[in-house]
Amino acid sequence: MNSTEPSPHATLSYEQAGVNYDLIDPLKVSAQRAAAATAGHLAAHGFTEVAASRGESAYVVDVGPFYLASIVECLGSKALVADEMHRLTGRSFYDGIAQDTIAMAVNDLITVGATPLVVQAYWAAGGSDWFGDAQRAQALVAGWKKACDTCGVAWGGGETPALAGIVEAGRIDLAASCTGLINPKERLSVGDKLQAGDAIVLLASSGIHANGLSLARKLVERLPQGYLTEVAPGLSYGEALLAPTVLYSPVTEALYQAGIVPHYCANITGHGWRKLLRHPAELTYRIHSVPEVTPVLKFIQQRAQQDDREAYSTLNMGAGFAIFVPAAHAERVVEVAQAQGVPALVAGQVEAGPKQLLIEPLNIRFGNDDLQLR
Amino acid sequence: MNSTEPSPHATLSYEQAGVNYDLIDPLKVSAQRAAAATAGHLAAHGFTEVAASRGESAYVVDVGPFYLASIVECLGSKALVADEMHRLTGRSFYDGIAQDTIAMAVNDLITVGATPLVVQAYWAAGGSDWFGDAQRAQALVAGWKKACDTCGVAWGGGETPALAGIVEAGRIDLAASCTGLINPKERLSVGDKLQAGDAIVLLASSGIHANGLSLARKLVERLPQGYLTEVAPGLSYGEALLAPTVLYSPVTEALYQAGIVPHYCANITGHGWRKLLRHPAELTYRIHSVPEVTPVLKFIQQRAQQDDREAYSTLNMGAGFAIFVPAAHAERVVEVAQAQGVPALVAGQVEAGPKQLLIEPLNIRFGNDDLQLR
């Protein structure tokens, strides 16, 4: 099943939540084709693209002494939850929202082996008055700065347009671009390094992160107390949703310092665990252990009446980032991640075989047809 | 006078057009301070920022063999004109809108001496249905590809989120990020190269480009035939506004091929000709010749009842990009630009003296207080 297919039973699917991939996908395909046709321009500058990065989470160019990686990423609709929670509690959550936005860019950029160097801010508000709320604006600035500090990146600048008539009044469209280097070039983790025998290490998520929010917001309509419904004692649904996305670049940088170069990485965002099938190779991914599922994700699964297959195909279910390494390094990856404050787990291994993901503890199989991103 | 001051007489100012810099500027200042405080992170990676690029149009990092430049830029509200013109004429102008968006990023990036290498697309629509209009979507893709071809950049990828509840239904928020290299490092054009005696060469604009659109859209309310009012025989106001922004990177690349390295560059966008005062040095910029003003800008000035000072402080008035070079190279810059199809003019020179811009043919003076971007 892919994300455009109607979901069975009375579950709340992405389509019901207002995202129709059938409409977006033809554009995506034609844009991808047009984009691929521009690669040759790099030759005039003496450079070449790393073709294997097409379809990966960041675009990579070989500029000689190192590879250059770049990306732009959108927060999505999580700011709408922050706005509603501000209305209900008076508290600004925009410090966390800033971290989420940077995480969307940085966590994608590092999948190719890049060290993030520069982040640019894109904050497009529905009107000048958005920036006039000093508490909220300062939270956004402070959270952005703090996330840059955590990732060791320079905040280069950005854009703060007021776009009345395009962005809705009182709202903000948040995005981040990120540029980094893969240096030394051996750190590149796209292409043919991934192989049978590699271990799959999963890094813990903090909650829903910034994917699945359309579904989570739709679900509020079914909750008598809305965002203030408790998902655990003392923890409201809204607050739990707003747990900031984990920044994984401190882990990937620490791995390099520890002498470990991943064969491949996958940022587990939209399409949930199906992102483990992202690499184009014909390989089987066998999962023998699944991480603990955070309360807010359990709550969403239960209230949206999703079976495990639907939940793991949409949400991160406790795993925010996957690192594929030689089996001999797997335990060391867990140690390094945990030393950076990120719980981790050796969850499974890569095997020769048809392209599929087998989540054995839950008896779930996703095949190649379940993820078509390229 | 700066852009937040009320304008005299019955002119239509930016403030009346709904952009209030008093609300945006405090956030900008605190964001700039926080951003500047992150520069130190680069040292951990063995790199340093080019501090002179703070406050310039693109952020520059010294990565050893060359400088890395990056930026994210927003189209602004020009797409609203395209939407209205589509309603009135049935024609899609999104091919030109794509070029405008890329121009916003590329024309800024090249000011620091960078060769643009990779562009990422940020297309955030108000709903999936935006992408379902195949004619419009294909125009956007084709125009984006063509602009990449013109600039010799690789289109790396991008984001096409559907952001119902954030972006207005039927609208799209367009932005582009761009990454480039300054290579060889001598091409860097920020800092202390600019000096008395340098010539000022102005490259022609094609019209309003993508700045001043809030004003231009507000003006429509005063026009009996709205966007279909003629600004010249057979040329409607709407069509004239939608002339795509000139891409100037073919000129800056050709200059390098011709052995000319500008001392400084200024992209003439918001704040009109006051952008000529962008460099922090105490220098006088004396203009002896002004380029021809395109019909749509003349029309706006006249209908908005702006005097020359107001018009040149807001709009590009025929000059889209300024190149500061040793006087001996000035005529050659004009020839190289014209060989790339971009009309150009040796407009004036840089002199020792207080920081000011003197547009002698129009008897206009802008002082340091008239532009505060840093």
XYZ file of C-alpha atoms in Angstrom:
748
model
C 0.000 0.000 0.000
C 1.313 3.431 -0.701
C 0.160 6.683 0.823
C -2.291 7.508 -1.921
C -4.363 4.384 -1.458
C -7.520 4.573 0.654
C -6.929 3.040 4.043
C -9.028 0.179 5.361
C -11.584 0.235 8.192
C -12.428 3.439 10.027
C -8.874 4.606 10.339
C -7.927 8.226 9.850
C -5.608 8.345 6.889
C -3.447 11.047 5.392
C -5.854 11.461 2.552
C -8.708 12.191 4.918
C -6.411 14.688 6.623
C -6.253 16.708 3.420
C -2.992 15.710 1.758
C -3.561 14.277 -1.709
C -0.394 12.872 -3.180
C -2.162 12.023 -6.442
C -2.275 15.748 -7.185
C 1.271 16.536 -6.058
C 3.095 13.548 -7.515
C 2.816 14.319 -11.279
C 4.383 17.733 -10.619
C 7.084 16.127 -8.502
C 7.964 13.680 -11.230
C 8.184 16.324 -13.940
C 10.180 18.612 -11.638
C 12.576 15.767 -10.829
C 13.103 15.071 -14.525
C 13.716 18.730 -15.325
C 16.074 19.043 -12.346
C 18.068 15.972 -13.383
C 18.532 17.491 -16.847
C 20.404 20.483 -15.346
C 23.255 18.441 -13.872
C 25.458 18.976 -16.909
C 25.823 22.683 -16.120
C 28.281 21.807 -13.357
C 30.858 20.658 -15.911
C 31.334 24.254 -17.122
C 32.562 25.059 -13.613
C 34.799 21.996 -13.475
C 32.483 20.063 -11.159
C 30.119 17.084 -11.333
C 27.045 15.997 -9.477
C 27.003 12.839 -7.389
C 24.240 11.198 -9.373
C 23.419 8.776 -6.559
C 22.293 11.762 -4.481
C 19.326 12.366 -6.810
C 16.397 10.937 -4.899
C 18.300 11.074 -1.624
C 17.538 13.600 1.115
C 20.204 16.127 0.050
C 21.837 17.028 -3.252
C 25.587 16.456 -3.523
C 28.152 17.997 -5.885
C 31.782 16.938 -6.228
C 33.778 20.185 -6.052
C 37.207 18.572 -5.943
C 38.716 18.607 -2.458
C 35.334 17.727 -0.928
C 31.662 17.240 -1.692
C 29.163 20.063 -1.292
C 25.682 19.182 0.032
C 22.646 21.466 0.081
C 18.963 21.342 0.855
C 15.871 23.396 1.625
C 13.238 21.979 3.954
C 9.849 23.064 5.195
C 8.509 22.741 8.722
C 5.030 21.805 7.550
C 1.960 22.406 9.664
C 3.379 21.969 13.175
C 3.262 25.755 13.776
C -0.541 25.513 13.677
C -0.389 23.322 16.790
C 1.864 25.881 18.485
C -0.603 28.649 17.606
C -3.517 26.714 19.044
C -1.596 25.768 22.194
C -0.658 29.420 22.658
C -4.321 30.330 22.497
C -5.161 27.647 25.063
C -2.269 28.077 27.495
C -0.721 31.521 26.830
C 2.640 29.854 26.349
C 4.797 30.329 23.256
C 6.186 27.121 21.808
C 8.098 28.830 19.017
C 11.470 28.017 20.542
C 10.707 24.358 19.928
C 9.184 25.137 16.523
C 12.480 26.766 15.540
C 14.326 23.570 16.484
C 11.832 21.511 14.484
C 12.437 23.640 11.390
C 16.201 23.351 11.617
C 15.919 19.629 12.327
C 13.971 19.129 9.107
C 16.923 20.509 7.139
C 19.881 19.302 9.216
C 18.625 15.742 9.745
C 18.175 15.388 5.992
C 21.530 16.939 5.134
C 23.505 14.589 7.382
C 22.086 11.461 5.728
C 24.575 11.879 2.864
C 27.522 12.135 5.247
C 27.694 15.934 5.330
C 28.737 18.152 8.203
C 26.179 20.972 8.288
C 27.946 24.343 8.160
C 25.459 27.099 7.374
C 21.731 27.428 8.013
C 19.575 30.138 6.436
C 16.201 31.081 7.914
C 13.043 31.428 5.852
C 10.281 32.978 7.952
C 7.380 34.116 5.779
C 4.618 35.678 7.857
C 1.046 36.517 6.917
C 1.720 40.165 7.762
C 4.149 42.497 9.486
C 2.120 42.167 12.699
C 3.293 38.559 13.149
C 6.723 39.926 13.997
C 5.186 42.517 16.330
C 4.390 39.860 18.976
C 7.703 40.228 20.765
C 7.394 37.161 23.026
C 6.730 34.860 20.099
C 9.330 36.482 17.844
C 12.004 36.301 20.530
C 11.182 32.643 21.209
C 11.665 31.903 17.520
C 15.015 33.727 17.451
C 16.240 32.111 20.683
C 15.192 28.614 19.620
C 16.793 29.046 16.199
C 20.052 30.194 17.794
C 20.032 27.323 20.288
C 19.472 24.714 17.579
C 22.364 26.192 15.585
C 24.515 25.950 18.716
C 23.533 22.309 19.216
C 24.415 21.454 15.624
C 27.563 23.573 15.501
C 26.343 25.442 12.427
C 26.628 29.119 11.565
C 23.350 30.929 11.116
C 24.107 32.804 7.912
C 21.024 34.988 7.618
C 17.698 34.623 5.939
C 14.461 36.169 4.860
C 11.587 37.538 6.949
C 9.014 38.582 4.375
C 5.508 39.744 5.236
C 3.314 38.013 2.665
C -0.260 39.174 3.213
C -2.500 37.534 0.628
C -0.211 34.509 0.306
C 0.435 33.387 3.879
C -2.680 33.461 6.047
C -3.099 36.311 8.509
C -1.600 35.413 11.887
C 0.352 32.450 10.466
C 3.952 31.853 9.471
C 5.496 29.600 6.842
C 8.807 28.354 8.242
C 11.609 26.714 6.312
C 15.365 26.338 6.521
C 18.061 25.847 3.970
C 21.289 24.141 4.943
C 24.656 23.841 3.245
C 27.414 21.507 4.315
C 30.526 19.691 3.235
C 31.346 16.008 3.074
C 34.924 16.197 4.226
C 36.886 14.009 3.882
C 35.143 12.636 0.833
C 35.177 9.122 2.315
C 32.294 10.210 4.515
C 29.907 10.191 1.545
C 27.072 7.818 2.420
C 25.070 7.456 -0.747
C 25.611 4.864 -3.402
C 26.937 1.355 -3.093
C 28.434 1.134 0.390
C 25.246 -0.343 1.851
C 25.429 -4.133 1.811
C 24.143 -7.382 3.197
C 25.519 -7.907 6.679
C 25.210 -4.284 7.721
C 23.478 -3.606 11.007
C 20.543 -1.227 11.346
C 20.800 1.101 14.339
C 17.754 3.198 15.174
C 18.064 6.501 17.030
C 15.166 7.432 19.298
C 12.661 10.123 18.343
C 11.238 12.551 20.899
C 7.656 12.205 19.690
C 5.925 12.911 16.415
C 8.724 15.255 15.264
C 7.427 17.344 12.334
C 5.778 14.674 10.163
C 2.280 13.347 10.545
C 0.969 16.659 11.884
C -1.881 16.895 9.381
C -3.146 13.602 10.775
C -2.501 14.633 14.371
C -4.372 17.917 13.885
C -7.291 16.190 12.225
C -7.493 13.810 15.164
C -8.100 16.704 17.568
C -11.626 16.944 16.249
C -12.312 13.504 17.755
C -11.011 14.462 21.222
C -13.524 15.913 23.675
C -10.843 18.041 25.350
C -8.952 18.686 22.144
C -5.288 19.545 22.558
C -5.688 19.550 26.334
C -6.575 15.840 26.413
C -3.963 13.983 28.446
C -1.793 11.415 26.675
C 0.016 10.619 29.934
C -0.499 11.957 33.448
C 0.180 15.715 33.374
C 1.054 15.724 29.664
C -1.443 17.214 27.233
C -1.778 16.022 23.666
C -0.783 19.474 22.379
C 2.290 19.701 24.570
C 3.344 16.168 23.647
C 2.970 16.911 19.936
C 5.177 19.975 20.377
C 8.183 18.094 21.771
C 10.929 19.438 19.475
C 12.415 17.136 16.858
C 15.718 15.584 17.905
C 18.751 17.102 16.164
C 20.861 14.144 15.027
C 23.952 15.925 13.697
C 25.774 15.780 17.059
C 25.514 11.982 16.753
C 26.762 11.773 13.164
C 29.640 14.133 13.946
C 30.561 12.149 17.070
C 30.505 8.942 15.014
C 33.062 10.405 12.645
C 35.210 11.457 15.594
C 34.939 7.860 16.817
C 36.176 6.591 13.464
C 32.829 5.232 12.279
C 31.569 6.047 8.763
C 27.986 4.870 8.150
C 27.288 2.991 4.945
C 23.931 4.698 4.666
C 21.498 6.788 6.695
C 17.763 7.371 6.526
C 15.895 10.210 8.190
C 12.559 8.767 9.281
C 10.057 11.492 8.356
C 7.014 11.297 6.104
C 6.096 7.695 5.156
C 7.299 6.526 8.597
C 9.318 3.321 8.639
C 8.923 2.881 4.892
C 11.821 5.345 4.733
C 14.049 2.399 5.695
C 13.459 1.216 2.119
C 14.832 4.434 0.658
C 18.077 3.059 -0.771
C 17.579 1.858 -4.369
C 19.400 -1.472 -3.909
C 17.621 -4.812 -3.831
C 18.102 -5.706 -0.185
C 16.034 -7.050 2.660
C 15.873 -5.154 5.945
C 15.030 -7.464 8.833
C 14.061 -5.787 12.097
C 14.270 -7.950 15.214
C 13.784 -5.263 17.859
C 11.585 -2.177 17.819
C 12.147 0.839 20.068
C 9.689 1.941 22.700
C 6.883 4.005 21.216
C 6.464 7.482 22.742
C 3.103 8.069 24.483
C 1.867 10.599 21.928
C 2.409 8.182 19.041
C 0.698 5.332 20.910
C -2.152 7.713 21.609
C -2.473 8.740 17.953
C -2.385 5.140 16.783
C -5.103 4.169 19.228
C -7.395 7.144 18.689
C -6.996 7.094 14.903
C -7.738 3.351 15.059
C -4.683 2.522 13.013
C -3.366 -1.017 12.977
C 0.399 -1.427 13.374
C 0.976 -1.561 9.657
C -0.772 1.771 9.087
C 0.968 3.368 12.069
C 4.474 2.255 11.077
C 3.827 3.329 7.487
C 2.955 6.881 8.567
C 4.635 7.760 11.866
C 8.159 7.317 13.209
C 6.934 5.065 16.066
C 9.885 5.904 18.297
C 12.663 5.812 15.698
C 13.715 9.165 14.233
C 16.837 8.229 12.303
C 18.386 5.027 10.974
C 22.096 4.375 10.614
C 23.390 1.453 8.578
C 26.900 0.347 9.599
C 29.105 -2.743 9.429
C 27.787 -5.128 12.081
C 31.070 -4.926 13.985
C 30.417 -1.228 14.675
C 26.777 -1.471 15.696
C 27.202 -1.545 19.473
C 29.706 1.291 19.294
C 27.172 3.419 17.356
C 24.690 2.873 20.175
C 27.265 3.951 22.749
C 28.262 7.059 20.800
C 24.627 8.094 20.298
C 23.806 7.597 23.946
C 26.851 9.642 24.955
C 25.229 12.455 22.940
C 21.997 11.978 24.894
C 20.174 10.101 22.140
C 18.878 6.612 23.050
C 19.675 4.055 20.362
C 19.102 0.410 19.573
C 20.591 -2.243 17.302
C 17.289 -3.049 15.629
C 18.128 -5.423 12.820
C 20.246 -6.200 9.813
C 20.509 -5.900 6.063
C 20.319 -9.161 4.121
C 20.539 -10.342 0.530
C 17.046 -10.807 -0.826
C 14.127 -8.979 -2.407
C 13.624 -5.335 -1.490
C 11.486 -5.443 1.612
C 11.304 -4.367 5.214
C 10.341 -7.075 7.705
C 9.369 -5.816 11.146
C 9.334 -9.238 12.757
C 8.109 -8.403 16.279
C 4.964 -6.915 14.696
C 4.674 -9.294 11.766
C 4.711 -6.436 9.233
C 6.152 -6.495 5.744
C 6.599 -3.487 3.485
C 7.619 -4.185 -0.112
C 9.140 -2.057 -2.811
C 5.723 -0.839 -3.962
C 5.157 0.683 -0.557
C 7.678 3.447 -1.053
C 8.110 5.268 -4.310
C 10.023 8.448 -3.704
C 12.142 8.596 -6.818
C 14.014 59.446 4.895
C 13.776 55.746 5.386
C 11.010 53.448 4.287
C 9.134 53.587 7.586
C 8.587 57.343 7.491
C 5.258 58.672 6.252
C 5.589 59.990 2.720
C 4.658 63.541 1.837
C 1.680 64.707 -0.239
C -0.805 62.229 -1.614
C 1.758 59.696 -2.737
C 1.205 55.995 -2.283
C 3.927 54.765 0.028
C 5.045 51.330 1.079
C 3.437 51.802 4.451
C 0.067 52.487 2.876
C 0.631 49.355 0.810
C 0.690 47.291 3.995
C 4.365 46.694 4.747
C 5.308 48.038 8.161
C 9.042 47.874 8.730
C 8.654 49.212 12.273
C 7.178 45.848 13.242
C 9.667 43.712 11.315
C 12.868 45.562 12.106
C 13.231 44.787 15.869
C 12.995 41.060 15.051
C 15.514 41.479 12.243
C 17.980 43.187 14.548
C 17.719 40.542 17.257
C 17.930 37.760 14.658
C 21.026 39.362 13.127
C 22.686 39.578 16.534
C 21.875 35.962 17.361
C 23.073 34.851 13.932
C 26.367 36.728 14.263
C 26.963 34.954 17.578
C 26.970 31.544 15.841
C 29.969 32.279 13.598
C 32.384 30.705 16.041
C 30.971 27.237 15.383
C 32.800 27.139 12.063
C 36.159 26.960 13.834
C 35.376 23.444 15.070
C 35.250 22.383 11.428
C 38.455 24.217 10.573
C 36.671 27.071 8.790
C 35.900 30.755 9.396
C 33.224 33.137 8.271
C 34.002 36.128 6.087
C 32.770 38.676 8.606
C 32.380 41.367 5.939
C 29.633 39.262 4.365
C 27.358 39.837 7.385
C 24.938 42.471 6.170
C 25.731 41.708 2.541
C 23.336 39.890 0.239
C 24.870 36.427 0.744
C 26.725 34.742 3.587
C 30.299 33.662 2.901
C 32.465 31.066 4.638
C 36.152 30.482 4.021
C 36.494 26.715 3.548
C 40.139 26.745 2.514
C 40.581 26.246 -1.244
C 37.622 28.557 -1.937
C 34.814 30.499 -0.328
C 31.339 29.022 0.070
C 28.353 31.352 -0.413
C 24.731 30.583 0.415
C 21.376 32.286 0.559
C 17.627 31.772 0.698
C 15.348 34.285 -0.985
C 11.634 34.802 -1.314
C 9.728 35.850 -4.421
C 7.367 38.087 -2.459
C 3.915 38.962 -3.727
C 4.474 38.955 -7.490
C 2.637 35.618 -7.832
C -0.562 37.426 -6.818
C -0.273 39.518 -9.986
C 0.203 36.349 -12.040
C -2.906 34.835 -10.436
C -4.998 37.888 -11.221
C -3.693 38.109 -14.787
C -4.516 34.434 -15.264
C -8.060 35.140 -14.148
C -8.313 38.060 -16.574
C -6.551 36.585 -19.608
C -6.484 32.800 -19.170
C -2.719 32.857 -19.648
C -0.276 31.341 -17.137
C 2.637 33.586 -16.258
C 4.280 31.082 -13.931
C 7.195 30.467 -16.278
C 8.224 34.076 -15.697
C 7.392 33.822 -11.989
C 9.842 30.911 -11.755
C 12.564 33.060 -13.304
C 11.742 35.875 -10.867
C 12.129 33.525 -7.909
C 15.481 32.203 -9.054
C 16.632 35.741 -9.889
C 15.920 36.834 -6.316
C 18.406 34.233 -5.066
C 20.986 34.187 -7.862
C 21.266 37.973 -8.271
C 21.930 38.280 -4.545
C 24.435 35.413 -4.454
C 26.592 36.829 -7.236
C 27.060 40.169 -5.472
C 29.766 38.591 -3.284
C 31.659 37.250 -6.295
C 30.189 33.750 -6.211
C 29.465 31.453 -9.117
C 26.015 29.986 -8.419
C 26.164 26.181 -8.541
C 23.023 24.688 -7.029
C 19.478 26.001 -6.706
C 16.831 24.366 -4.514
C 13.139 25.024 -5.057
C 10.747 25.914 -2.278
C 7.159 25.795 -3.540
C 4.684 25.861 -0.657
C 1.108 25.727 -1.890
C -2.126 26.406 -0.051
C -3.325 22.890 -0.849
C -2.582 19.847 -2.979
C -5.001 21.182 -5.616
C -2.567 23.957 -6.530
C -0.365 21.326 -8.129
C -3.379 19.773 -9.848
C -3.592 22.647 -12.382
C -1.284 21.020 -14.906
C -0.840 24.046 -17.185
C 0.287 26.254 -14.312
C 2.434 23.577 -12.682
C 4.174 22.743 -15.932
C 4.836 26.446 -16.608
C 6.465 26.701 -13.191
C 8.641 23.637 -13.846
C 9.600 24.763 -17.364
C 10.419 28.317 -16.261
C 12.486 27.049 -13.344
C 14.456 24.738 -15.609
C 15.030 27.486 -18.193
C 16.295 29.943 -15.565
C 18.693 27.258 -14.268
C 19.902 26.750 -17.839
C 20.468 30.487 -18.293
C 22.466 30.695 -15.062
C 24.336 27.439 -15.604
C 23.247 26.103 -12.222
C 22.174 22.608 -11.257
C 18.652 22.316 -9.904
C 19.315 20.146 -6.878
C 15.783 19.430 -5.739
C 13.438 21.068 -3.316
C 10.221 20.971 -1.394
C 6.639 21.049 -2.640
C 4.577 21.048 0.548
C 0.813 21.513 0.634
C 0.260 23.850 3.579
C -3.480 24.351 3.989
C -4.109 26.625 6.956
C -0.764 28.397 6.537
C -0.619 29.331 2.866
C -3.900 30.703 1.529
C -6.062 28.433 -0.601
C -5.195 28.802 -4.282
C -1.909 30.594 -3.539
C 1.732 29.555 -3.494
C 4.679 30.806 -1.464
C 7.749 30.611 -3.703
C 11.354 30.825 -2.602
C 14.746 29.582 -3.751
C 17.935 28.750 -1.966
C 21.220 28.986 -3.805
C 24.713 27.744 -3.003
C 27.838 28.755 -4.846
C 31.587 29.025 -4.669
C 33.886 32.004 -4.906
C 36.654 30.398 -6.910
C 39.357 31.527 -7.172
C 39.180 33.343 -3.856
C 40.309 36.598 -5.511
C 36.790 36.922 -6.872
C 35.452 37.791 -3.410
C 33.772 41.190 -3.701
C 32.957 42.177 -0.156
C 35.211 44.152 2.140
C 37.772 46.785 1.325
C 38.297 46.551 -2.439
C 35.762 49.298 -3.145
C 37.550 52.655 -3.363
C 37.442 56.220 -4.584
C 38.002 56.322 -8.317
C 35.947 53.198 -9.036
C 33.347 53.511 -11.767
C 29.690 52.611 -11.226
C 28.205 50.556 -14.053
C 24.459 49.989 -14.009
C 22.880 46.977 -15.701
C 19.389 47.479 -17.118
C 16.312 46.052 -15.435
C 13.424 44.596 -17.428
C 10.738 46.353 -15.402
C 9.711 46.267 -11.761
C 11.469 42.891 -11.209
C 10.158 41.408 -7.940
C 10.387 44.383 -5.572
C 7.787 47.082 -5.148
C 4.924 44.719 -5.960
C 2.940 45.586 -2.823
C 2.878 49.174 -4.028
C 2.142 48.144 -7.609
C -0.754 45.939 -6.496
C -2.184 48.641 -4.279
C -2.080 51.040 -7.210
C -4.401 48.805 -9.212
C -7.269 50.003 -7.044
C -6.812 53.482 -8.553
C -6.896 52.253 -12.154
C -10.308 52.144 -13.847
C -9.278 49.184 -16.000
C -7.127 47.625 -13.312
C -4.390 45.332 -14.570
C -5.653 45.704 -18.139
C -4.889 49.447 -18.195
C -2.326 50.136 -20.916
C 1.086 51.452 -19.878
C 2.189 51.585 -23.507
C 0.318 50.787 -26.720
C -0.654 47.109 -26.584
C 1.025 46.512 -23.230
C -1.179 46.085 -20.175
C -0.090 47.093 -16.703
C -0.369 43.483 -15.514
C 1.678 42.106 -18.371
C 4.314 44.806 -17.941
C 4.585 44.073 -14.222
C 5.110 40.400 -15.024
C 8.200 40.908 -17.205
C 10.593 38.401 -15.587
C 13.503 39.715 -13.548
C 16.786 39.790 -15.467
C 19.221 37.042 -14.431
C 22.584 38.760 -14.023
C 24.868 35.787 -13.385
C 25.695 35.320 -17.105
C 27.147 38.855 -16.957
C 29.199 38.323 -13.797
C 30.529 35.018 -15.133
C 31.411 36.603 -18.495
C 33.211 39.412 -16.668
C 35.404 36.874 -14.913
C 36.115 35.177 -18.228
C 37.111 38.611 -19.550
C 39.544 39.071 -16.667
C 37.477 41.641 -14.783
C 36.884 41.233 -11.039
C 34.413 43.778 -9.625
C 35.381 45.591 -6.453
C 31.800 45.454 -5.265
C 28.294 44.694 -6.528
C 24.817 45.736 -5.407
C 21.583 44.052 -6.399
C 19.005 46.818 -6.710
C 15.907 45.361 -5.063
C 13.889 46.717 -2.136
C 14.833 50.303 -1.207
C 15.540 51.049 -4.875
C 18.648 53.081 -5.600
C 19.401 53.444 -1.904
C 20.935 49.974 -2.320
C 23.876 51.757 -3.964
C 24.744 52.877 -0.422
C 24.951 49.309 0.822
C 28.714 49.090 1.339
C 29.673 50.187 4.888
C 32.563 52.459 3.811
C 32.387 56.260 3.978
C 32.293 57.061 0.280
C 30.351 59.310 -2.033
C 28.605 57.815 -5.060
C 28.142 60.433 -7.780
C 25.781 59.527 -10.632
C 26.107 61.557 -13.814
C 23.894 59.477 -16.105
C 20.694 57.609 -15.356
C 19.349 54.780 -17.510
C 16.089 54.967 -19.378
C 13.125 54.192 -17.127
C 10.936 51.319 -18.326
C 7.324 52.299 -19.140
C 5.811 50.370 -16.230
C 8.003 52.180 -13.690
C 7.249 55.582 -15.230
C 3.588 54.664 -15.086
C 3.767 53.677 -11.426
C 5.648 56.820 -10.490
C 3.097 58.986 -12.263
C -0.040 57.228 -11.013
C 1.265 56.886 -7.452
C 2.162 60.593 -7.608
C 5.684 59.956 -6.444
C 8.333 62.597 -6.924
C 11.695 61.407 -8.258
C 13.166 61.082 -4.805
C 10.376 58.777 -3.637
C 10.492 56.754 -6.868
C 14.272 56.225 -6.831
C 14.120 55.339 -3.139
C 11.598 52.556 -3.777
C 11.895 51.236 -7.327
C 14.824 50.208 -9.528
C 13.993 52.921 -12.112
C 15.674 51.025 -14.936
C 18.765 49.793 -13.111
C 18.638 46.247 -11.780
C 22.230 45.644 -10.707
C 25.268 47.842 -9.987
C 28.875 46.841 -10.598
C 31.735 48.838 -9.103
C 35.015 48.410 -11.005
C 38.280 50.272 -11.561
C 37.485 53.131 -13.933
C 39.787 51.672 -16.592
C 37.494 48.623 -16.864
C 34.182 50.445 -16.980
C 33.640 50.535 -20.732
C 34.693 46.913 -21.034
C 32.057 45.946 -18.427
C 29.414 47.646 -20.561
C 30.590 45.715 -23.638
C 30.625 42.374 -21.820
C 27.145 42.957 -20.391
C 25.738 43.950 -23.748
C 27.292 40.871 -25.346
C 25.177 38.892 -22.847
C 22.090 40.803 -23.971
C 21.963 43.107 -20.950
C 22.071 46.867 -21.713
C 24.502 48.699 -19.444
C 25.728 52.194 -18.745
C 28.720 53.823 -17.047
C 26.581 55.874 -14.682
C 29.001 57.514 -12.293
C 31.925 57.148 -9.954
C 32.941 56.558 -6.372
C 34.628 59.487 -4.615
C 36.196 60.253 -1.264
C 33.686 62.073 0.881
C 30.757 61.579 3.240
C 28.550 58.531 2.674
C 25.980 59.714 0.190
C 24.473 59.016 -3.195
C 24.155 62.008 -5.516
C 21.936 61.465 -8.537
C 22.954 64.673 -10.283
C 20.668 64.619 -13.341
C 17.689 64.520 -10.953
C 19.153 66.643 -8.179
C 18.591 63.882 -5.594
C 20.735 63.150 -2.559
C 20.419 60.107 -0.317
C 22.486 60.148 2.861
C 23.584 57.407 5.216
C 20.359 57.677 7.235
C 18.371 56.728 4.177
C 19.534 53.122 4.191
C 19.948 51.107 7.319
C 20.139 47.460 6.435
C 22.713 46.278 8.939
